[in-house]
Coordinates of C-alpha atoms and ligand atoms in Angstrom, one line a residue:
X1 CA 0.0 0.0 0.0
X2 CA 1.5 3.4 -0.9
X3 CA 0.7 6.7 -2.3
X4 CA 2.9 8.4 -4.8
X5 CA 4.9 11.0 -3.0
X6 CA 4.6 14.2 -5.1
X7 CA 6.7 16.5 -2.8
X8 CA 10.3 17.1 -2.2
X9 CA 11.4 15.8 1.2
X10 CA 14.8 17.4 1.9
X11 CA 15.8 14.3 3.8
X12 CA 15.5 11.7 1.1
X13 CA 18.5 10.0 -0.5
X14 CA 19.9 11.9 -3.5
X15 CA 19.0 9.4 -6.2
X16 CA 20.0 11.9 -8.9
X17 CA 23.8 11.2 -8.3
X18 CA 23.6 7.5 -9.5
X19 CA 21.4 8.5 -12.4
X20 CA 23.9 11.2 -13.5
X21 CA 26.7 8.6 -13.2
X22 CA 24.6 6.1 -15.3
X23 CA 24.2 8.8 -18.1
X24 CA 27.9 9.5 -17.9
X25 CA 28.8 5.9 -18.3
X26 CA 26.3 5.6 -21.2
X27 CA 28.0 8.5 -22.8
X28 CA 31.4 6.9 -22.4
X29 CA 30.2 3.5 -23.7
X30 CA 28.7 5.1 -26.7
X31 CA 32.0 6.8 -27.6
X32 CA 33.8 3.5 -27.1
X33 CA 31.4 1.6 -29.3
X34 CA 31.6 4.3 -32.0
X35 CA 35.4 4.0 -31.9
X36 CA 35.6 0.2 -32.0
X37 CA 32.6 -0.9 -34.0
X38 CA 31.4 0.2 -37.5
X39 CA 29.0 2.8 -36.3
X40 CA 28.6 6.1 -38.1
X41 CA 30.8 8.5 -36.2
X42 CA 28.3 11.4 -36.3
X43 CA 25.5 9.3 -34.9
X44 CA 27.8 7.9 -32.2
X45 CA 29.1 11.3 -31.1
X46 CA 25.6 12.8 -31.2
X47 CA 24.3 10.0 -29.0
X48 CA 27.2 10.3 -26.6
X49 CA 26.7 14.1 -26.3
X50 CA 23.0 13.6 -25.7
X51 CA 23.9 11.2 -22.8
X52 CA 26.4 13.7 -21.5
X53 CA 23.8 16.5 -21.4
X54 CA 21.4 14.2 -19.5
X55 CA 24.3 13.4 -17.1
X56 CA 24.9 17.1 -16.6
X57 CA 21.1 17.8 -16.1
X58 CA 20.9 15.0 -13.5
X59 CA 24.2 16.3 -11.8
X60 CA 22.7 19.7 -11.5
X61 CA 19.5 18.3 -9.9
X62 CA 21.7 16.2 -7.6
X63 CA 23.7 19.2 -6.5
X64 CA 20.5 21.1 -5.6
X65 CA 19.1 18.1 -3.7
X66 CA 22.5 17.6 -1.9
X67 CA 22.4 21.3 -0.8
X68 CA 18.8 20.9 0.4
X69 CA 19.8 17.8 2.3
X70 CA 22.8 19.6 3.8
X71 CA 20.6 22.4 5.0
X72 CA 18.2 19.9 6.5
X73 CA 21.1 18.1 8.3
X74 CA 22.2 21.5 9.6
X75 CA 18.8 22.0 11.2
X76 CA 19.3 18.9 13.3
X77 CA 21.9 20.7 15.3
X78 CA 21.0 22.7 18.4
X79 CA 20.4 26.3 17.8
X80 CA 20.8 29.2 20.2
X81 CA 19.1 32.5 20.6
X82 CA 20.3 35.4 22.7
X83 CA 17.9 37.4 24.9
X84 CA 18.4 40.4 22.6
X85 CA 17.6 38.3 19.5
X86 CA 14.5 36.9 21.3
X87 CA 13.3 40.4 22.3
X88 CA 13.7 41.6 18.7
X89 CA 11.4 38.8 17.5
X90 CA 8.5 40.1 19.6
X91 CA 5.4 41.2 17.7
X92 CA 2.4 42.9 19.4
X93 CA -0.3 40.4 20.4
X94 CA 1.8 37.4 19.3
X95 CA 3.9 34.8 20.9
X96 CA 7.0 33.4 19.2
X97 CA 7.2 29.6 19.3
X98 CA 10.5 29.0 17.5
X99 CA 10.8 27.8 13.9
X100 CA 8.2 25.6 12.3
X101 CA 5.0 25.5 10.3
X102 CA 1.3 24.8 10.6
X103 CA 0.7 21.1 10.7
X104 CA -2.3 20.4 8.6
X105 CA -3.9 17.4 6.8
X106 CA -1.4 18.1 3.9
X107 CA 1.7 17.4 6.1
X108 CA -0.1 14.6 7.8
X109 CA -0.9 12.9 4.5
X110 CA 2.8 13.2 3.4
X111 CA 3.8 11.7 6.8
X112 CA 1.5 8.7 6.4
X113 CA 2.6 8.2 2.8
X114 CA 6.3 8.2 3.8
X115 CA 5.6 5.8 6.7
X116 CA 3.8 3.6 4.2
X117 CA 6.8 3.7 1.8
X118 CA 9.3 2.8 4.5
X119 CA 11.3 5.4 6.3
X120 CA 14.7 3.7 6.2
X121 CA 14.2 3.0 2.5
X122 CA 13.5 6.6 1.8
X123 CA 16.0 8.4 4.0
X124 CA 18.7 5.9 4.6
X125 CA 19.2 4.2 8.0
X126 CA 21.6 6.8 9.3
X127 CA 19.0 9.5 9.3
X128 CA 16.3 7.8 11.3
X129 CA 18.4 7.0 14.4
X130 CA 18.4 10.3 16.2
X131 CA 14.6 11.0 16.3
X132 CA 12.3 11.8 13.4
X133 CA 13.9 14.9 12.0
X134 CA 12.3 14.1 8.7
X135 CA 9.0 15.3 10.1
X136 CA 10.3 18.8 10.1
X137 CA 11.1 18.5 6.4
X138 CA 7.5 18.0 5.4
X139 CA 7.0 21.7 4.9
X140 CA 9.2 24.7 4.8
X141 CA 9.9 26.3 8.2
X142 CA 9.6 29.9 9.2
X143 CA 9.2 31.8 12.5
X144 CA 6.0 30.5 14.1
X145 CA 3.8 32.9 16.1
X146 CA 0.6 32.1 18.1
X147 CA -2.0 34.5 19.2
X148 CA -1.3 35.7 22.8
X149 CA -5.0 35.6 23.6
X150 CA -4.8 31.8 23.4
X151 CA -2.6 31.7 26.5
X152 CA -5.6 32.8 28.7
X153 CA -6.8 29.2 28.3
X154 CA -3.7 28.0 30.1
X155 CA -1.0 25.8 28.6
X156 CA 0.2 22.3 29.3
X157 CA 3.7 21.2 28.3
X158 CA 4.5 17.5 28.3
X159 CA 7.8 15.7 27.6
X160 CA 10.0 13.0 28.9
X161 CA 13.1 14.0 30.8
X162 CA 15.7 16.1 28.9
X163 CA 13.6 16.8 25.8
X164 CA 13.2 20.6 26.2
X165 CA 10.4 21.4 28.6
X166 CA 12.5 23.8 30.6
X167 CA 14.1 25.3 27.5
X168 CA 10.6 26.0 26.2
X169 CA 9.9 27.7 29.6
X170 CA 12.9 29.9 29.0
X171 CA 11.5 31.2 25.7
X172 CA 7.9 31.7 27.1
X173 CA 9.2 33.4 30.3
X174 CA 11.6 35.7 28.3
X175 CA 8.7 36.9 26.2
X176 CA 6.4 37.5 29.2
X177 CA 9.2 39.5 30.8
X178 CA 9.7 41.5 27.6
X179 CA 6.0 42.3 27.5
X180 CA 6.4 44.0 30.9
X181 CA 4.0 41.6 32.7
X182 CA 4.4 40.0 36.1
X183 CA 5.9 36.6 36.0
X184 CA 6.0 33.9 38.7
X185 CA 8.2 30.9 38.1
X186 CA 7.9 27.8 40.3
X187 CA 10.7 25.4 39.8
X188 CA 10.6 22.3 42.0
X189 CA 13.8 21.0 40.4
X190 CA 15.9 24.1 40.8
X191 CA 17.0 24.2 37.1
X192 CA 20.0 26.6 37.2
X193 CA 19.5 27.8 33.7
X194 CA 15.9 28.8 34.3
X195 CA 16.7 31.4 37.0
X196 CA 19.8 32.8 35.3
X197 CA 18.0 33.1 31.9
X198 CA 15.1 35.0 33.5
X199 CA 17.7 37.3 35.1
X200 CA 19.6 37.8 31.9
X201 CA 16.4 38.8 30.0
X202 CA 15.6 41.4 32.8
X203 CA 19.2 42.7 32.4
X204 CA 18.9 42.8 28.6
X205 CA 15.8 44.9 29.0
X206 CA 17.7 47.2 31.4
X207 CA 15.4 46.2 34.3
X208 CA 17.5 43.9 36.6
X209 CA 15.5 45.2 39.6
X210 CA 12.4 43.3 38.4
X211 CA 14.0 40.0 39.2
X212 CA 13.3 38.5 42.6
X213 CA 15.0 35.3 43.6
X214 CA 13.7 32.9 46.2
X215 CA 15.6 29.7 47.0
X216 CA 15.8 27.9 50.4
X217 CA 19.2 26.5 49.5
X218 CA 20.7 30.0 49.1
X219 CA 19.2 31.9 52.0
X220 CA 21.9 34.6 51.7
X221 CA 20.7 35.6 48.2
X222 CA 17.0 34.7 48.7
X223 CA 14.2 37.1 49.2
X224 CA 11.7 36.5 52.0
X225 CA 8.1 35.8 51.1
X226 CA 5.2 35.4 53.5
X227 CA 2.8 32.8 52.1
X228 CA 0.1 33.7 54.6
X229 CA 0.1 37.3 53.8
X230 CA -2.8 37.4 51.3
X231 CA -6.3 36.2 52.1
X232 CA -9.9 37.1 51.4
X233 CA -11.5 35.1 54.1
X234 CA -9.8 34.1 57.3
X235 CA -10.6 30.5 56.8
X236 CA -8.4 30.4 53.7
X237 CA -5.3 30.4 55.8
X238 CA -6.2 27.2 57.6
X239 CA -7.2 25.6 54.3
X240 CA -3.8 26.6 52.8
X241 CA -1.9 24.7 55.5
X242 CA -4.4 21.8 55.9
X243 CA -3.9 21.1 52.1
X244 CA -0.4 20.1 53.0
X245 CA -1.5 17.3 55.4
X246 CA -0.7 14.0 53.7
X247 CA -4.1 12.5 53.1
X248 CA -5.7 10.0 50.8
X249 CA -8.8 11.9 50.2
X250 CA -8.4 15.3 51.8
X251 CA -11.5 14.6 53.8
X252 CA -10.3 12.4 56.6
X253 CA -10.9 13.3 60.3
X254 CA -7.2 14.2 60.8
X255 CA -7.3 16.8 58.0
X256 CA -10.6 18.1 59.3
X257 CA -9.4 18.4 62.9
X258 CA -6.1 20.0 61.8
X259 CA -8.1 22.5 59.8
X260 CA -10.3 23.4 62.8
X261 CA -7.3 23.9 65.1
X262 CA -5.5 26.0 62.6
X263 CA -8.6 28.1 62.0
X264 CA -9.2 28.7 65.7
X265 CA -5.6 29.8 66.2
X266 CA -5.7 32.0 63.1
X267 CA -8.9 33.7 64.4
X268 CA -7.3 34.1 67.9
X269 CA -4.2 35.7 66.4
X270 CA -6.2 38.1 64.3
X271 CA -8.5 38.9 67.2
X272 CA -5.5 39.9 69.3
X273 CA -4.1 42.1 66.5
X274 CA -1.3 39.7 65.4
X275 CA -0.6 38.7 61.8
X276 CA -0.7 35.0 61.5
X277 CA 2.5 33.4 60.2
X278 CA 3.9 29.9 60.1
X279 CA 6.1 30.4 63.2
X280 CA 3.1 31.5 65.3
X281 CA 0.9 28.7 64.1
X282 CA 3.6 26.1 64.9
X283 CA 4.1 27.6 68.4
X284 CA 0.4 27.4 69.4
X285 CA -0.2 24.0 67.8
X286 CA 2.9 22.4 69.4
X287 CA 2.6 24.0 72.8
X288 CA -1.2 24.4 73.0
X289 CA -3.2 27.7 72.6
X290 CA -3.0 28.6 76.4
X291 CA -1.1 31.9 76.0
X292 CA -3.0 33.0 73.0
X293 CA -6.4 32.2 74.7
X294 CA -5.4 34.2 77.8
X295 CA -4.4 37.2 75.6
X296 CA -7.6 36.9 73.5
X297 CA -9.8 36.7 76.6
X298 CA -8.2 39.8 78.2
X299 CA -8.5 41.8 75.0
X300 CA -12.1 40.8 74.6
X301 CA -13.0 41.8 78.1
X302 CA -11.1 45.1 77.8
X303 CA -13.0 46.2 74.8
X304 CA -16.4 44.6 75.3
X305 CA -17.0 44.2 79.1
X306 CA -17.4 47.2 81.4
X307 CA -15.8 46.8 84.9
X308 CA -14.4 43.4 83.8
X309 CA -11.6 43.4 86.4
X310 CA -13.8 43.8 89.4
X311 CA -16.5 41.5 88.0
X312 CA -14.0 38.7 87.3
X313 CA -12.1 38.9 90.6
X314 CA -14.5 36.4 92.3
X315 CA -13.6 33.9 89.5
X316 CA -9.9 34.4 90.0
X317 CA -10.3 33.7 93.7
X318 CA -12.4 30.6 93.0
X319 CA -9.6 29.2 90.7
X320 CA -6.9 30.1 93.2
X321 CA -5.1 32.6 91.0
X322 CA -5.2 30.5 87.8
X323 CA -6.1 33.3 85.5
X324 CA -6.8 31.3 82.4
X325 CA -9.3 29.0 84.0
X326 CA -10.8 31.9 85.9
X327 CA -11.3 34.0 82.7
X328 CA -12.7 31.0 80.8
X329 CA -15.3 30.5 83.6
X330 CA -16.0 34.2 83.7
X331 CA -16.5 34.2 79.9
X332 CA -18.7 31.2 79.9
X333 CA -20.9 32.2 82.8
X334 CA -21.2 36.0 82.4
X335 CA -19.7 37.5 79.2
X336 CA -21.2 35.0 76.8
X337 CA -24.6 36.5 77.5
X338 CA -23.5 40.0 76.9
X339 CA -20.7 39.8 74.3
X340 CA -20.2 36.5 72.7
X341 CA -17.3 35.9 70.4
X342 CA -17.1 33.1 67.9
X343 CA -13.3 33.4 67.8
X344 CA -13.1 32.8 71.6
X345 CA -15.6 29.9 71.5
X346 CA -13.4 28.2 68.9
X347 CA -10.1 28.8 70.9
X348 CA -11.8 27.6 74.2
X349 CA -13.0 24.4 72.6
X350 CA -9.5 23.8 71.2
X351 CA -8.0 24.5 74.6
X352 CA -10.5 22.2 76.4
X353 CA -10.0 19.3 74.0
X354 CA -8.5 16.2 75.5
X355 CA -4.8 16.8 75.3
X356 CA -3.8 13.3 74.4
X357 CA -6.4 13.1 71.7
X358 CA -5.4 16.6 70.5
X359 CA -1.8 15.5 70.1
X360 CA -2.8 12.5 68.2
X361 CA -5.0 14.4 65.8
X362 CA -2.5 17.1 65.0
X363 CA 0.4 14.6 64.8
X364 CA 0.6 14.8 61.0
X365 CA 0.4 18.6 61.0
X366 CA 3.3 19.2 63.4
X367 CA 6.0 17.8 61.0
X368 CA 4.8 20.0 58.2
X369 CA 4.9 23.1 60.3
X370 CA 8.3 22.1 61.7
X371 CA 9.6 21.7 58.2
X372 CA 8.3 25.0 57.0
X373 CA 9.6 26.8 60.1
X374 CA 13.1 25.3 60.6
X375 CA 16.1 27.2 59.5
X376 CA 16.5 28.9 57.1
X377 CA 12.8 28.8 56.3
X378 CA 11.9 30.6 59.6
X379 CA 13.3 33.8 58.1
X380 CA 12.4 33.1 54.5
X381 CA 8.7 32.2 55.0
X382 CA 7.8 34.0 58.2
X383 CA 9.7 37.2 57.8
X384 CA 9.3 39.6 60.7
X385 CA 12.2 41.9 60.6
X386 CA 13.2 45.1 62.3
X387 CA 12.9 48.2 60.2
X388 CA 16.2 48.9 58.4
X389 CA 17.2 45.3 57.7
X390 CA 18.6 44.6 54.2
X391 CA 16.5 41.6 53.2
X392 CA 13.9 41.9 50.6
X393 CA 10.5 41.0 52.1
X394 CA 7.7 40.5 49.7
X395 CA 4.5 38.6 49.0
X396 CA 2.6 37.5 45.9
X397 CA 0.3 40.5 45.7
X398 CA 3.2 42.9 45.7
X399 CA 5.1 40.9 43.1
X400 CA 2.1 41.1 40.9
X401 CA 1.4 44.8 41.5
X402 CA 5.0 45.8 40.7
X403 CA 5.3 43.6 37.5
X404 CA 8.2 41.7 39.1
X405 CA 9.7 38.4 37.8
X406 CA 9.8 36.0 40.7
X407 CA 11.8 32.8 40.6
X408 CA 11.0 30.2 43.3
X409 CA 13.6 27.4 43.3
X410 CA 12.7 24.5 45.4
X411 CA 15.3 21.8 44.8
X412 CA 12.9 19.1 45.7
X413 CA 15.4 16.5 44.5
X414 CA 17.3 17.2 47.7
X415 CA 14.3 17.2 49.9
X416 CA 11.1 16.5 48.0
X417 CA 8.6 17.0 50.9
X418 CA 9.8 20.4 51.9
X419 CA 10.1 21.6 48.3
X420 CA 6.6 20.5 47.4
X421 CA 5.1 21.9 50.6
X422 CA 6.7 25.3 49.9
X423 CA 5.5 25.2 46.2
X424 CA 2.0 24.2 47.3
X425 CA 1.6 26.9 49.9
X426 CA 2.9 29.6 47.5
X427 CA 0.5 28.4 44.8
X428 CA -2.3 28.6 47.4
X429 CA -1.2 32.2 48.2
X430 CA -1.4 33.0 44.5
X431 CA -4.9 31.4 44.4
X432 CA -6.0 33.9 47.1
X433 CA -4.6 36.8 45.1
X434 CA -6.5 35.5 42.0
X435 CA -9.7 35.3 44.1
X436 CA -9.1 38.8 45.2
X437 CA -8.8 40.1 41.7
X438 CA -11.7 38.0 40.6
X439 CA -14.1 39.1 43.4
X440 CA -13.2 42.7 43.7
X441 CA -12.3 43.7 40.2
X442 CA -9.0 43.3 38.5
X443 CA -6.6 46.0 39.9
X444 CA -4.4 46.1 36.8
X445 CA -5.1 45.1 33.3
X446 CA -1.9 43.2 32.9
X447 CA -2.1 39.4 32.7
X448 CA -0.2 37.4 35.3
X449 CA 2.1 34.7 33.9
X450 CA 2.6 31.7 36.2
X451 CA 5.0 29.0 35.1
X452 CA 5.1 25.7 37.1
X453 CA 7.9 23.3 36.0
X454 CA 7.6 19.7 37.1
X455 CA 4.0 20.6 38.1
X456 CA 3.2 17.2 39.5
X457 CA 5.6 17.9 42.4
X458 CA 3.6 20.8 43.7
X459 CA 0.1 20.7 42.3
X460 CA -2.7 20.7 44.9
X461 CA -6.4 21.6 45.2
X462 CA -5.8 25.4 45.4
X463 CA -3.8 25.1 42.2
X464 CA -6.8 23.4 40.5
X465 CA -8.9 26.3 41.7
X466 CA -6.3 28.7 40.2
X467 CA -6.6 26.9 36.9
X468 CA -10.4 27.1 37.2
X469 CA -10.9 30.7 38.2
X470 CA -7.6 32.1 37.2
X471 CA -8.7 32.9 33.7
X472 CA -11.3 35.5 34.9
X473 CA -8.6 37.1 37.1
X474 CA -6.1 37.4 34.2
X475 CA -3.9 34.5 35.1
X476 CA -2.1 32.7 32.4
X477 CA -0.8 29.4 33.7
X478 CA 1.8 27.2 32.0
X479 CA 2.5 23.9 33.6
X480 CA 5.0 21.3 32.6
X481 CA 5.0 17.6 33.4
X482 CA 6.6 14.4 32.2
X483 CA 3.5 12.2 32.3
X484 CA -0.2 12.4 33.3
X485 CA 0.2 9.5 35.8
X486 CA 2.4 11.9 37.8
X487 CA -0.6 14.2 38.3
X488 CA -2.9 11.3 39.2
X489 CA -0.5 10.0 41.8
X490 CA 0.1 13.4 43.3
X491 CA -3.6 14.3 43.5
X492 CA -4.5 10.8 44.6
X493 CA -7.3 10.6 42.1
X494 CA -7.4 10.2 38.3
X495 CA -10.5 12.5 38.0
X496 CA -8.7 15.3 39.6
X497 CA -5.8 14.8 37.2
X498 CA -8.3 15.0 34.4
X499 CA -9.7 18.2 35.9
X500 CA -6.2 19.7 35.7
X501 CA -5.8 18.7 32.1
X502 CA -9.3 19.7 31.1
X503 CA -8.4 23.2 32.2
X504 CA -5.5 23.6 29.8
X505 CA -6.7 24.5 26.4
X506 CA -3.3 24.6 24.7
X507 CA -1.1 21.5 24.7
X508 CA 2.5 21.4 23.6
X509 CA 4.0 17.9 23.4
X510 CA 7.8 17.4 23.1
X511 CA 9.1 13.8 22.9
X512 CA 6.7 11.7 25.0
X513 CA 7.5 8.1 25.8
X514 CA 4.6 7.2 28.0
X515 CA 1.8 5.6 26.0
X516 CA -1.1 6.9 28.1
X517 CA 0.2 10.5 27.9
X518 CA 0.7 10.1 24.1
X519 CA -2.9 8.9 23.8
X520 CA -4.2 11.8 25.8
X521 CA -2.5 14.4 23.6
X522 CA -3.6 12.7 20.4
X523 CA -7.2 12.0 21.6
X524 CA -8.8 15.4 21.2
X525 CA -7.4 15.9 17.7
X526 CA -9.7 15.2 14.8
X527 CA -8.8 12.5 12.3
X528 CA -7.9 13.2 8.7
X529 CA -8.5 11.2 5.5
X530 CA -5.3 9.7 4.2
X531 CA -5.3 8.3 0.7
X532 CA -3.7 5.1 -0.1
X533 CA -3.3 3.2 -3.3
X534 CA -3.5 -0.6 -3.5
X535 CA -1.9 -2.3 -6.5
X536 CA -2.5 -6.0 -7.2
X537 CA -0.7 -8.1 -9.9
X538 CA -1.8 -11.6 -10.6
X539 CA -1.0 -14.2 -13.2
X540 CA -2.2 -17.7 -13.7
X541 CA -1.1 -20.6 -15.9
X542 CA -3.5 -23.5 -16.2
X543 CA -1.5 -26.8 -16.5
X544 CA -4.4 -28.7 -18.0
X545 CA -5.2 -26.5 -20.8
X546 CA -2.3 -25.8 -23.1
X547 CA -1.6 -22.1 -23.6
X548 CA -4.2 -20.9 -21.1
X549 CA -2.4 -18.1 -19.4
X550 CA -4.1 -15.2 -17.7
X551 CA -2.7 -12.1 -16.0
X552 CA -4.4 -9.2 -14.1
X553 CA -3.4 -5.8 -12.8
X554 CA -5.6 -3.8 -10.5
X555 CA -5.2 -0.4 -8.9
X556 CA -7.4 0.7 -6.1
X557 CA -7.4 4.1 -4.4
X558 CA -8.9 4.2 -0.9
X559 CA -9.4 6.9 1.7
X560 CA -8.8 5.8 5.2
X561 CA -9.2 7.6 8.5
X562 CA -5.8 8.4 9.9
X563 CA -4.4 10.5 12.8
X564 CA -3.4 14.1 12.3
X565 CA -0.7 13.2 14.9
X566 CA -0.3 9.5 15.5
X567 CA 0.3 9.0 19.2
X568 CA 3.4 6.8 18.6
X569 CA 5.1 9.5 16.5
X570 CA 5.4 11.6 19.7
X571 CA 8.0 9.2 21.1
X572 CA 10.1 9.8 18.0
X573 CA 10.4 13.6 18.1
X574 CA 14.0 14.7 18.4
X575 CA 14.8 16.8 21.5
X576 CA 13.5 20.4 21.4
X577 CA 11.0 19.5 18.6
X578 CA 7.4 19.7 19.4
X579 CA 3.8 19.5 18.3
X580 CA 1.5 22.2 19.6
X581 CA -2.2 22.0 19.6
X582 CA -3.7 25.4 20.3
X583 CA -7.1 26.2 21.6
X584 CA -8.3 27.7 18.3
X585 CA -7.6 24.3 16.6
X586 CA -4.3 25.3 15.1
X587 CA -1.6 22.6 15.2
X588 CA 2.0 23.5 14.9
X589 CA 5.1 21.4 14.3
X590 CA 8.1 23.4 15.5
X591 CA 11.6 23.3 16.9
X592 CA 13.1 25.4 19.7
X593 CA 16.3 27.2 20.0
X594 CA 18.1 27.3 23.4
X595 CA 18.1 30.7 25.1
X596 CA 21.7 31.5 25.8
X597 CA 23.5 34.7 26.6
X598 CA 26.3 34.1 24.1
X599 CA 26.0 34.7 20.4
X600 CA 24.3 32.0 18.4
X601 CA 27.3 31.5 16.0
X602 CA 29.8 30.8 18.8
X603 CA 27.5 28.5 20.7
X604 CA 26.5 26.3 17.7
X605 CA 27.5 22.7 18.6
Ligands
ATP701 N1 23.2 25.4 27.2 C1 23.0 24.3 26.5 N2 23.8 23.9 25.6 C2 23.6 22.8 24.9 N3 22.5 22.0 25.0 C3 21.6 22.3 26.0 C4 21.8 23.5 26.8 N4 20.8 23.6 27.7 C5 20.0 22.5 27.4 N5 20.5 21.8 26.4 C6 19.9 20.6 25.9 O1 18.5 20.8 25.7 C7 17.8 19.6 25.9 C8 16.6 20.0 26.8 O2 16.9 20.3 28.1 P1 15.8 20.7 29.2 O3 16.5 21.0 30.4 O4 14.8 21.7 28.6 O5 15.0 19.3 29.4 P2 13.7 19.0 30.2 O6 12.6 18.5 29.3 O7 13.3 20.2 31.1 O8 14.2 17.8 31.1 P3 14.0 17.5 32.7 O9 12.8 16.7 32.8 O10 15.2 16.7 32.9 O11 14.0 18.8 33.4 C9 18.7 18.6 26.6 O12 18.9 17.6 25.6 C10 20.0 19.4 26.9 O13 21.1 18.6 26.5
MG702 MG1 13.4 20.6 33.1

């Protein structure tokens, strides 16, 4: 089964060279025959010259083909682009996606025809070992641009390890920085190039002050960021930390109890005029809320109960000077009827809870809080500095308002649990900012670009919310992962993983080895009709009847349904080559240069 291939594929073998050689030999043989046999000299020479001109014509064709093949081979090398070059490629309203072309049914038909013909036969074995570069020869490449508006539908990048996810991030991040928009980069793997490239782009734009670096492994250089700074409702803070409790379903009694205790303490802190931070929460959960409750009771009495000191003195006597017990009794018997406080009710119930049971129920919360508050994270995540210190203290809302570029390196390879807890809590903080913009009107018209590399390491329920409602709040999320199974195992539920994926309208697939992930990418793409030609020869000799010989020849053209992008072809993409399926239905085949500060010519390898 094959279809005649009526296009020039720059990768194919140069068949014109042997043809030229054949014509050249024909010319020589003709001359030799003319010289040795009695052939009219004129006829012989004329024939030889005719053969020679055919040889020259074929040689010229062969030369052009060899040049094209040479250029195609050149394109298999890595290419580099400097921040300046990348900035100069910017066009208003468009996003540059490297070099490539629109992948339509025309290219797909060519691909199916070539696969039918046999790839090794067409290109030679040596050209199909290092990934399917030939796919990129199916049309002529140019700079590819996508409409920026499409990014509002969020973008998913998939690819096995080392195939170019982070380098694609470099290009997308650089363009977001060049557009002057706020950028937040969450990098659980701590890819060195990602941070330095973002900084270099800021420098190339003459705005190095926009870059904010956060990295627990480099506390001396790291900015401080308070993940509990932004909230719309007080209950969000408890939810943000409770989401970190390891749980199968997120709805078990331990998570629920942990949430209640956190919420009571948050309310107590706010009621006593303190800003909740991780260190405070750890202190009152580990040591019990006694001090906080005493302070909250006193404060409540002071503001709401006239003559509280004289009225409570009988209770103090009754409890032999134990102020806390005395005030609780005073509150419960007297104050509750005059000035009840829900915050105090909650704190009192937490205080009165059986201590042993309390410790058991918060046992999974304590290690998380300890992790997030042990050095150097005490300073980095719960900043509370004197005026005049030299550390940069910020939070997500400020980063967004000032169009900063914030890089959050987590190095979860060294300590996966801490890294993913920090990533998750910062994403939850972002969700609160998104909610704020969504509920109270967007405070700036600029979109907010959030890039999460190795997203399966940090994704949590608040992030799903961010994907859901972020669009209305001007968030453009780009998340990268190796496989979908990673999402499902992180979220503990395949449906939730699907929810994440359903919220990303643009999909960019680099080389993908995992069959399920390949299928997911290819699934939503409509099929095309690929034409194929069937040729049948037959002949028959009847041994009984003398001379009875019959022969047949049949050609049949059929149209069959075929994939625009066959799932398996994704595993053959060379590194840095991709297929993008954008929300408008446009499919692109492209290849990416590597963002590098040095000039492209010098860096070519
Ligand atoms: N400065 C550079 N010079 C040459 N090649 C590079 C450079 N930076 C990256 N590469 C190459 O680019 C390819 C893609 O690297 P990248 O870091 O983007 O992979 P990735 O998909 O993010 O992988 P991982 O899952 O391991 O993070 C790799 O093959 C790497 O060798
Ligand atoms: Mg990477």
